[in-house]
mmCIF file of C-alpha atoms in Angstrom:
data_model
loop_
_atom_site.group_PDB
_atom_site.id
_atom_site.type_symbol
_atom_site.label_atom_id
_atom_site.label_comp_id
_atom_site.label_asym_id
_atom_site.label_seq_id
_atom_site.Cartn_x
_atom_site.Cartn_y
_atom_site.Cartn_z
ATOM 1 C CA UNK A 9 0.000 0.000 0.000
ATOM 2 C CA UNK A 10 1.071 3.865 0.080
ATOM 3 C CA UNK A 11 4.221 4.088 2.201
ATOM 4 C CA UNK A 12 4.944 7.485 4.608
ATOM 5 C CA UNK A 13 8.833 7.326 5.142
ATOM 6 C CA UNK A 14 10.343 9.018 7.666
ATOM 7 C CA UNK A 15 13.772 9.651 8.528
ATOM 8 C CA UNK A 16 15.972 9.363 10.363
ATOM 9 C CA UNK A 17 14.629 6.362 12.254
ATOM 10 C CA UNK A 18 16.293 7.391 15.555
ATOM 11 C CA UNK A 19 17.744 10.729 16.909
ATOM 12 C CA UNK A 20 19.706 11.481 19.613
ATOM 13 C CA UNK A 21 20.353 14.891 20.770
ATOM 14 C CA UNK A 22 21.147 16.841 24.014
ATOM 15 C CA UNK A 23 18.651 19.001 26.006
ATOM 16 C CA UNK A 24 18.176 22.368 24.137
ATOM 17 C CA UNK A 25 18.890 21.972 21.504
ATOM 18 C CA UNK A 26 16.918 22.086 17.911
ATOM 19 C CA UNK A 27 15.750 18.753 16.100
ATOM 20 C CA UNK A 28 13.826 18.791 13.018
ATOM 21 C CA UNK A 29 12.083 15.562 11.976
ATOM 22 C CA UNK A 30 11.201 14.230 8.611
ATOM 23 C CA UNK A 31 8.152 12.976 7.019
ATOM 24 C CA UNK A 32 7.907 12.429 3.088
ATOM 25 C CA UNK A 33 3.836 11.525 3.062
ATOM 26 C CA UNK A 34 2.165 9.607 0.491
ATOM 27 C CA UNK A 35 2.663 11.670 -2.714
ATOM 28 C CA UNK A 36 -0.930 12.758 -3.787
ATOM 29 C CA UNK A 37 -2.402 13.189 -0.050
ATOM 30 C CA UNK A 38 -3.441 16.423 0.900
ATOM 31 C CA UNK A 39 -3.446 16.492 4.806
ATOM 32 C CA UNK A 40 -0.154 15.587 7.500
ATOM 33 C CA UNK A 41 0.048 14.684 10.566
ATOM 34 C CA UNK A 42 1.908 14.347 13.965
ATOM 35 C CA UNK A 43 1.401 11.960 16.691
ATOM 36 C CA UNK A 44 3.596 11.268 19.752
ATOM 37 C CA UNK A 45 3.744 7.848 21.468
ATOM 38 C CA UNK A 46 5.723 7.614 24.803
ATOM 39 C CA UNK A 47 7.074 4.093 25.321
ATOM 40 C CA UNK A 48 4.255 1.616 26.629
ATOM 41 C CA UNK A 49 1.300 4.186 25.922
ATOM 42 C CA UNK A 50 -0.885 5.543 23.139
ATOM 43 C CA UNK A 51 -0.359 6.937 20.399
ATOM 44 C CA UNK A 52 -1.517 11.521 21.270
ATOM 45 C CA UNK A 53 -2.397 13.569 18.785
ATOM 46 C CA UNK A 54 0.021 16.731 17.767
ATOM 47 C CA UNK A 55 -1.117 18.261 14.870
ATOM 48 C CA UNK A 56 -2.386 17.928 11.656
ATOM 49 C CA UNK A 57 -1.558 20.435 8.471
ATOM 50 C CA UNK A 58 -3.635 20.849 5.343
ATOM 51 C CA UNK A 59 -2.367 23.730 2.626
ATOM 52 C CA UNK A 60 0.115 25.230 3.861
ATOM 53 C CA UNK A 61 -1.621 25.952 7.227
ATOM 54 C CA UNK A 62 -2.127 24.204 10.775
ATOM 55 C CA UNK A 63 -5.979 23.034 11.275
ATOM 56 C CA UNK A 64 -5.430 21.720 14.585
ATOM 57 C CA UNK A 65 -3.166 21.194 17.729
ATOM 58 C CA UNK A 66 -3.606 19.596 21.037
ATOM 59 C CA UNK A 67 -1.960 20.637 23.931
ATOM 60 C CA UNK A 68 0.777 18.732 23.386
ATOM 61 C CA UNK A 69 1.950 20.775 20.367
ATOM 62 C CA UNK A 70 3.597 23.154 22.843
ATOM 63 C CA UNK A 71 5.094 26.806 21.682
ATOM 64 C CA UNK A 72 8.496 24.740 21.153
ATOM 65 C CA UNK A 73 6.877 22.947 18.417
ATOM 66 C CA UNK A 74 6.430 24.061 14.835
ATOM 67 C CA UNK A 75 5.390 22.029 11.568
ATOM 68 C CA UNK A 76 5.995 23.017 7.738
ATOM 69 C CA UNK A 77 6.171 21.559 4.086
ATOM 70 C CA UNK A 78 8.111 24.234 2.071
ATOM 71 C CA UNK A 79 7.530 23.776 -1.979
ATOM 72 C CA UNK A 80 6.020 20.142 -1.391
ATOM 73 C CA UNK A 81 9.019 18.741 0.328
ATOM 74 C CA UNK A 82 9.146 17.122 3.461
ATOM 75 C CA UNK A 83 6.696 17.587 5.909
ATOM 76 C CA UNK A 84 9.062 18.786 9.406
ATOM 77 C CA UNK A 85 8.069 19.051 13.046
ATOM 78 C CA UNK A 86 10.813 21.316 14.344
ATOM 79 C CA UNK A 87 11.129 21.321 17.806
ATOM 80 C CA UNK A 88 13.625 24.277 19.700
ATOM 81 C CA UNK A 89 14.391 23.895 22.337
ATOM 82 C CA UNK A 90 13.980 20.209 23.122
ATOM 83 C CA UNK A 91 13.404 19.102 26.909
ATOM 84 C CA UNK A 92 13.794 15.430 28.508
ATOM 85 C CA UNK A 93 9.433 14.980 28.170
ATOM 86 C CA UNK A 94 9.939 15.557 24.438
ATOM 87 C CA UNK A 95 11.732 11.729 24.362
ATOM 88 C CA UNK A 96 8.999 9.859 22.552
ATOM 89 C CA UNK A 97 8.102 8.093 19.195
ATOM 90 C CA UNK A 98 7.222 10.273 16.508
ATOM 91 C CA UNK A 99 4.640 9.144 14.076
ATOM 92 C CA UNK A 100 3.901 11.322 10.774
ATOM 93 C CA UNK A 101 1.026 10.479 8.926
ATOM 94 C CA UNK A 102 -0.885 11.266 5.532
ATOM 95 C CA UNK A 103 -4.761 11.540 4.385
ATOM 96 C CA UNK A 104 -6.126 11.738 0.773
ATOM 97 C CA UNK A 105 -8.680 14.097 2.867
ATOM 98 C CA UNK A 106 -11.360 13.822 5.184
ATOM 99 C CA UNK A 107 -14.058 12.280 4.823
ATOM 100 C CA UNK A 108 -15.021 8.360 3.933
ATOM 101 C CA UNK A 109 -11.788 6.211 2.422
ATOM 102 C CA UNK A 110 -9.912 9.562 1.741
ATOM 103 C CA UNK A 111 -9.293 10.158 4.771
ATOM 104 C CA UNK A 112 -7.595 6.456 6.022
ATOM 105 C CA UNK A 113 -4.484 7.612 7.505
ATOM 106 C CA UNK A 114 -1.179 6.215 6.231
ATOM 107 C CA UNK A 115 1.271 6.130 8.965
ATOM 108 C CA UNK A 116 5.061 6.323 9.054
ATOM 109 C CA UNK A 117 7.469 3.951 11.014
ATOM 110 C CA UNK A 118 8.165 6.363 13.219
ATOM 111 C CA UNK A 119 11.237 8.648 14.577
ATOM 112 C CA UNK A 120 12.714 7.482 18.502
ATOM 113 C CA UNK A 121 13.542 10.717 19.265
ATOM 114 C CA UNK A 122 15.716 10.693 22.680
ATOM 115 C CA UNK A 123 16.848 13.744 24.243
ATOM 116 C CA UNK A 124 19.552 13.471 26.826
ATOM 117 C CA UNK B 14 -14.015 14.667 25.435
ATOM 118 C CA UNK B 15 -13.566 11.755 23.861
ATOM 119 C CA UNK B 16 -11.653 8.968 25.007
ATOM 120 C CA UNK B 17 -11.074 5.500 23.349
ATOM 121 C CA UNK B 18 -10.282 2.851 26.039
ATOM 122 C CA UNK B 19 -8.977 -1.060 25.535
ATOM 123 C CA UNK B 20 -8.941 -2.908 28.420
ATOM 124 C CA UNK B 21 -6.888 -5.854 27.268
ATOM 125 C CA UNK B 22 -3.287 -5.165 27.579
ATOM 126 C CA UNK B 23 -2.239 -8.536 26.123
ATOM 127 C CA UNK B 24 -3.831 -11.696 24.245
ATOM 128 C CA UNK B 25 -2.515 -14.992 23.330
ATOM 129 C CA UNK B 26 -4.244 -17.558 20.991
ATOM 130 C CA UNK B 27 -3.432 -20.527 19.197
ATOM 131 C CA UNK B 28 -2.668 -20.098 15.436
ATOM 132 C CA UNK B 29 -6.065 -20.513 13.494
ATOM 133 C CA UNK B 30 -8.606 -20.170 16.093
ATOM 134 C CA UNK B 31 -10.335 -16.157 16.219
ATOM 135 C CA UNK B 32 -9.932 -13.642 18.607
ATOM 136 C CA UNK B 33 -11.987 -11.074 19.675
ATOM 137 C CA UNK B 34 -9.975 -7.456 21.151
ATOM 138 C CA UNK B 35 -12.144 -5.351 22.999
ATOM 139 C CA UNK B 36 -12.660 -1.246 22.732
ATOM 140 C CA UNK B 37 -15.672 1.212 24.498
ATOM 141 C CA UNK B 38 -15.285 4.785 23.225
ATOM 142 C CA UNK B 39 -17.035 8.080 24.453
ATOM 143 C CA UNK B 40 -17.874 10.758 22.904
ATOM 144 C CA UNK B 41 -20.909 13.383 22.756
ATOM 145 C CA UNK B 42 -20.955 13.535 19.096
ATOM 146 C CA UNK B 43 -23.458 11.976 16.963
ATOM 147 C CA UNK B 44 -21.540 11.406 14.562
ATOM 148 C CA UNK B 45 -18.318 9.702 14.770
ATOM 149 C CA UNK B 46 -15.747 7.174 13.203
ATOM 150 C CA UNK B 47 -13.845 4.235 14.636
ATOM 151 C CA UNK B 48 -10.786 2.448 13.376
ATOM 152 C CA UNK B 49 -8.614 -0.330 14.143
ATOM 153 C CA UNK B 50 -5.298 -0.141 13.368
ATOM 154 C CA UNK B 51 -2.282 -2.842 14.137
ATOM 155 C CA UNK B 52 1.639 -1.983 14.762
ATOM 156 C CA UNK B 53 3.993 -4.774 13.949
ATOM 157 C CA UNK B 54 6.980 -5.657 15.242
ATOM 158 C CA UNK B 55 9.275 -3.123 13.236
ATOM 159 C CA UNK B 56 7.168 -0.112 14.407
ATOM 160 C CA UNK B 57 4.828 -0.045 11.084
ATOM 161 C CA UNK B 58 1.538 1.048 11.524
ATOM 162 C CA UNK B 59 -1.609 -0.409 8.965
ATOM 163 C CA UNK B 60 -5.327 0.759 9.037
ATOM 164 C CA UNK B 61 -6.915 -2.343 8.853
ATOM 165 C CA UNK B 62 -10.880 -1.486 9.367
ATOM 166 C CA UNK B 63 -13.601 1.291 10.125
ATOM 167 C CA UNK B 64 -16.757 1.702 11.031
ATOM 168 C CA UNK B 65 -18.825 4.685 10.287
ATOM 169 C CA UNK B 66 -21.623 5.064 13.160
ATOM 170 C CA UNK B 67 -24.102 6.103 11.411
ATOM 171 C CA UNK B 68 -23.985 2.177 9.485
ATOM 172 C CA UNK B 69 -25.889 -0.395 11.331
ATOM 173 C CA UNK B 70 -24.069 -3.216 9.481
ATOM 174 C CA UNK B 71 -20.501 -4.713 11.158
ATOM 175 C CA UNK B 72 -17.618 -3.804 8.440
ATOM 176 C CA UNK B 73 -15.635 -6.612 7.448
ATOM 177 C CA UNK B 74 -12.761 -6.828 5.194
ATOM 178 C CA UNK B 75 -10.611 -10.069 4.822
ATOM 179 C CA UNK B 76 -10.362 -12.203 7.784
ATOM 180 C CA UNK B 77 -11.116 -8.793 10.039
ATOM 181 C CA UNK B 78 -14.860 -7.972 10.947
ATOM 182 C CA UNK B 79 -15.837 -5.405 13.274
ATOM 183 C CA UNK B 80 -18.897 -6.294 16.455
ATOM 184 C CA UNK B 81 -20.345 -2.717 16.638
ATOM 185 C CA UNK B 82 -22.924 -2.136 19.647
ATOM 186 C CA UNK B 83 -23.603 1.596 19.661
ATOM 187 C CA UNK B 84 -25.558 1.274 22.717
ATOM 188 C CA UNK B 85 -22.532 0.108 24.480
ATOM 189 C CA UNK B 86 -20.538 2.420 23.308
ATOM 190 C CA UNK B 87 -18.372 -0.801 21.824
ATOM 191 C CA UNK B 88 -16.561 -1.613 18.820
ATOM 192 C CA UNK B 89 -14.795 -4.819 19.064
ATOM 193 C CA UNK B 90 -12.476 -6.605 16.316
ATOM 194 C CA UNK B 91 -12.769 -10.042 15.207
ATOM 195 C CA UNK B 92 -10.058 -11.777 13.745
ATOM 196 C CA UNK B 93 -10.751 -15.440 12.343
ATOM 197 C CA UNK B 94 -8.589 -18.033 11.515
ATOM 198 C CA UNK B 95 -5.446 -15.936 13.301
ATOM 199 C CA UNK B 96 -1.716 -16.517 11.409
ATOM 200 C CA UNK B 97 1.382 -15.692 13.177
ATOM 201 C CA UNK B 98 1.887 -12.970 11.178
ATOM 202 C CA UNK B 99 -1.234 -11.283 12.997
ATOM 203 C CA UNK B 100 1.247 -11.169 16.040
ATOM 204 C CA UNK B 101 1.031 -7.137 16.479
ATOM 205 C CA UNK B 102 0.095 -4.314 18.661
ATOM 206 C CA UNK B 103 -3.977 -3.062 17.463
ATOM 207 C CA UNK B 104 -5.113 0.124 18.516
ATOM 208 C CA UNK B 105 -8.812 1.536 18.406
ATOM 209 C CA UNK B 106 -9.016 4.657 17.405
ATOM 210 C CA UNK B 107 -12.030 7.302 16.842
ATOM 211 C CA UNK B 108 -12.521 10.778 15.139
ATOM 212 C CA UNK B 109 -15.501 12.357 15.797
ATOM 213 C CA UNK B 110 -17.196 14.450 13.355
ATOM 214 C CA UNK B 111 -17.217 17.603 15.114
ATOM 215 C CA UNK B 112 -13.492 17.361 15.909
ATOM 216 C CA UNK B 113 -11.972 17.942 12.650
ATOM 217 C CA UNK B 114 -9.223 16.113 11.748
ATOM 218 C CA UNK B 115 -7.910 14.028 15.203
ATOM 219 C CA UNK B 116 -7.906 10.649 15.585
ATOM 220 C CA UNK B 117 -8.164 9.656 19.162
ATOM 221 C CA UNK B 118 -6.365 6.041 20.414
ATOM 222 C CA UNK B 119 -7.131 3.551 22.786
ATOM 223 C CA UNK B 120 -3.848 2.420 24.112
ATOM 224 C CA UNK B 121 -3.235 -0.985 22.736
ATOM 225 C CA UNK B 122 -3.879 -4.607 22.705
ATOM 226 C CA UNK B 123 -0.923 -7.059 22.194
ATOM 227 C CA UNK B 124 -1.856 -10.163 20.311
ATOM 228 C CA UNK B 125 0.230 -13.512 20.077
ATOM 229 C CA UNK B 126 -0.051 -15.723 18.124
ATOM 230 C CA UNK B 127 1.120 -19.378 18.789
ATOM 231 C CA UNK B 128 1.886 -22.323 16.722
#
């Protein structure tokens, strides 16, 4: 089926510093997304992204956080600074659109992010 | 808010028999979706099955069919005739209408499968 790739697989980077992480969604979908999964627990949602804009963030996506797709590249979540609670799993993910089969999300393998 | 709970951490079953995983949601909205998705072993993530609410009939696709009892707030997943390979991670998950976008997940059921 569609793939999401997202890379790299696993970062590791010290406390305060900037980490930007990678998502190249499923070529003709229209709408991105972030979701953070903490060892052992559930996948939260961040934030999802449709033209060029944010539609929606929990409270999760804190100020830190910020999410982009310049020119139809990558999709990014940037996050600067990091802190130690930002060591999670993150999942990007891709929808046709909303509504019906369109909007089936197509999920990445996910980025260990661990910050030290 | 809505919340998506699965109360079965972990399941084992012998290869070819069916399972059932269990998953109550809550919401306020009339109108919502449910999903099951499973994550393997190397992280990867597949939709596997939905159910819209407003459909009285259970989905099925494959050797997945959904047991949907509105009243109870319920949407459990059948797999029949289980392979190894269904040894995974499935997560429940629900958007309601009124919330956009945002899928909401239940936290997980771990299935093995035995030989």
């Amino acid at each position: 089926g569609p793939k999401v790739l997202q890379i790299p697989s696993h970062q590791i980077i010290d406390m305060g510093q900037m980490v930007t992480l990678n998502c190249d969604p499923v070529s003709n979908h229209l709408y991105f997304y972030w979701y953070k999964q903490i060892l052992g627990q559930q996948m939260e949602f961040l934030v999802n992204f449709y033209n060029g804009k944010v539609m929606e963030k929990s409270k999760l996506f804190k100020d830190q956080f910020s999410v982009e797709r310049p020119d139809g590249s990558y999709f990014t979540l940037k996050i600067q600074p990091t802190a130690l609670e930002d060591s999670a799993v993150y999942f990007c993910a891709s929808s046709l659109g909303l509504g019906g089969s369109a909007e089936t999300l197509y999920f990445g393998s996910g980025t260990r992010l661990t910050v030290l | 808010a809505q919340k998506v709970t699965q109360t079965q951490t972990s399941i084992s079953v012998m290869e070819k028999t069916t399972v059932t995983m269990d998953c109550v949601y809550e919401t306020q909205d009339s109108s919502y979706f449910l999903f099951w998705y499973k994550q393997t072993a190397s992280g990867e993530i597949v939709f596997l099955i939905r159910q819209d609410s407003y459909k009285k009939e259970n989905a099925t696709v494959g050797h997945y069919s959904l047991n949907f009892q509105k009243p109870k707030s319920s949407i459990g997943l059948i797999i029949t005739a289980t392979q190894i390979e269904d040894s995974a991670v499935y997560f429940c998950a629900m958007r309601e209408n009124n919330a956009g976008a945002k899928l909401t997940f239940g936290g997980g059921t771990r299935l093995t499968v035995r030989p």
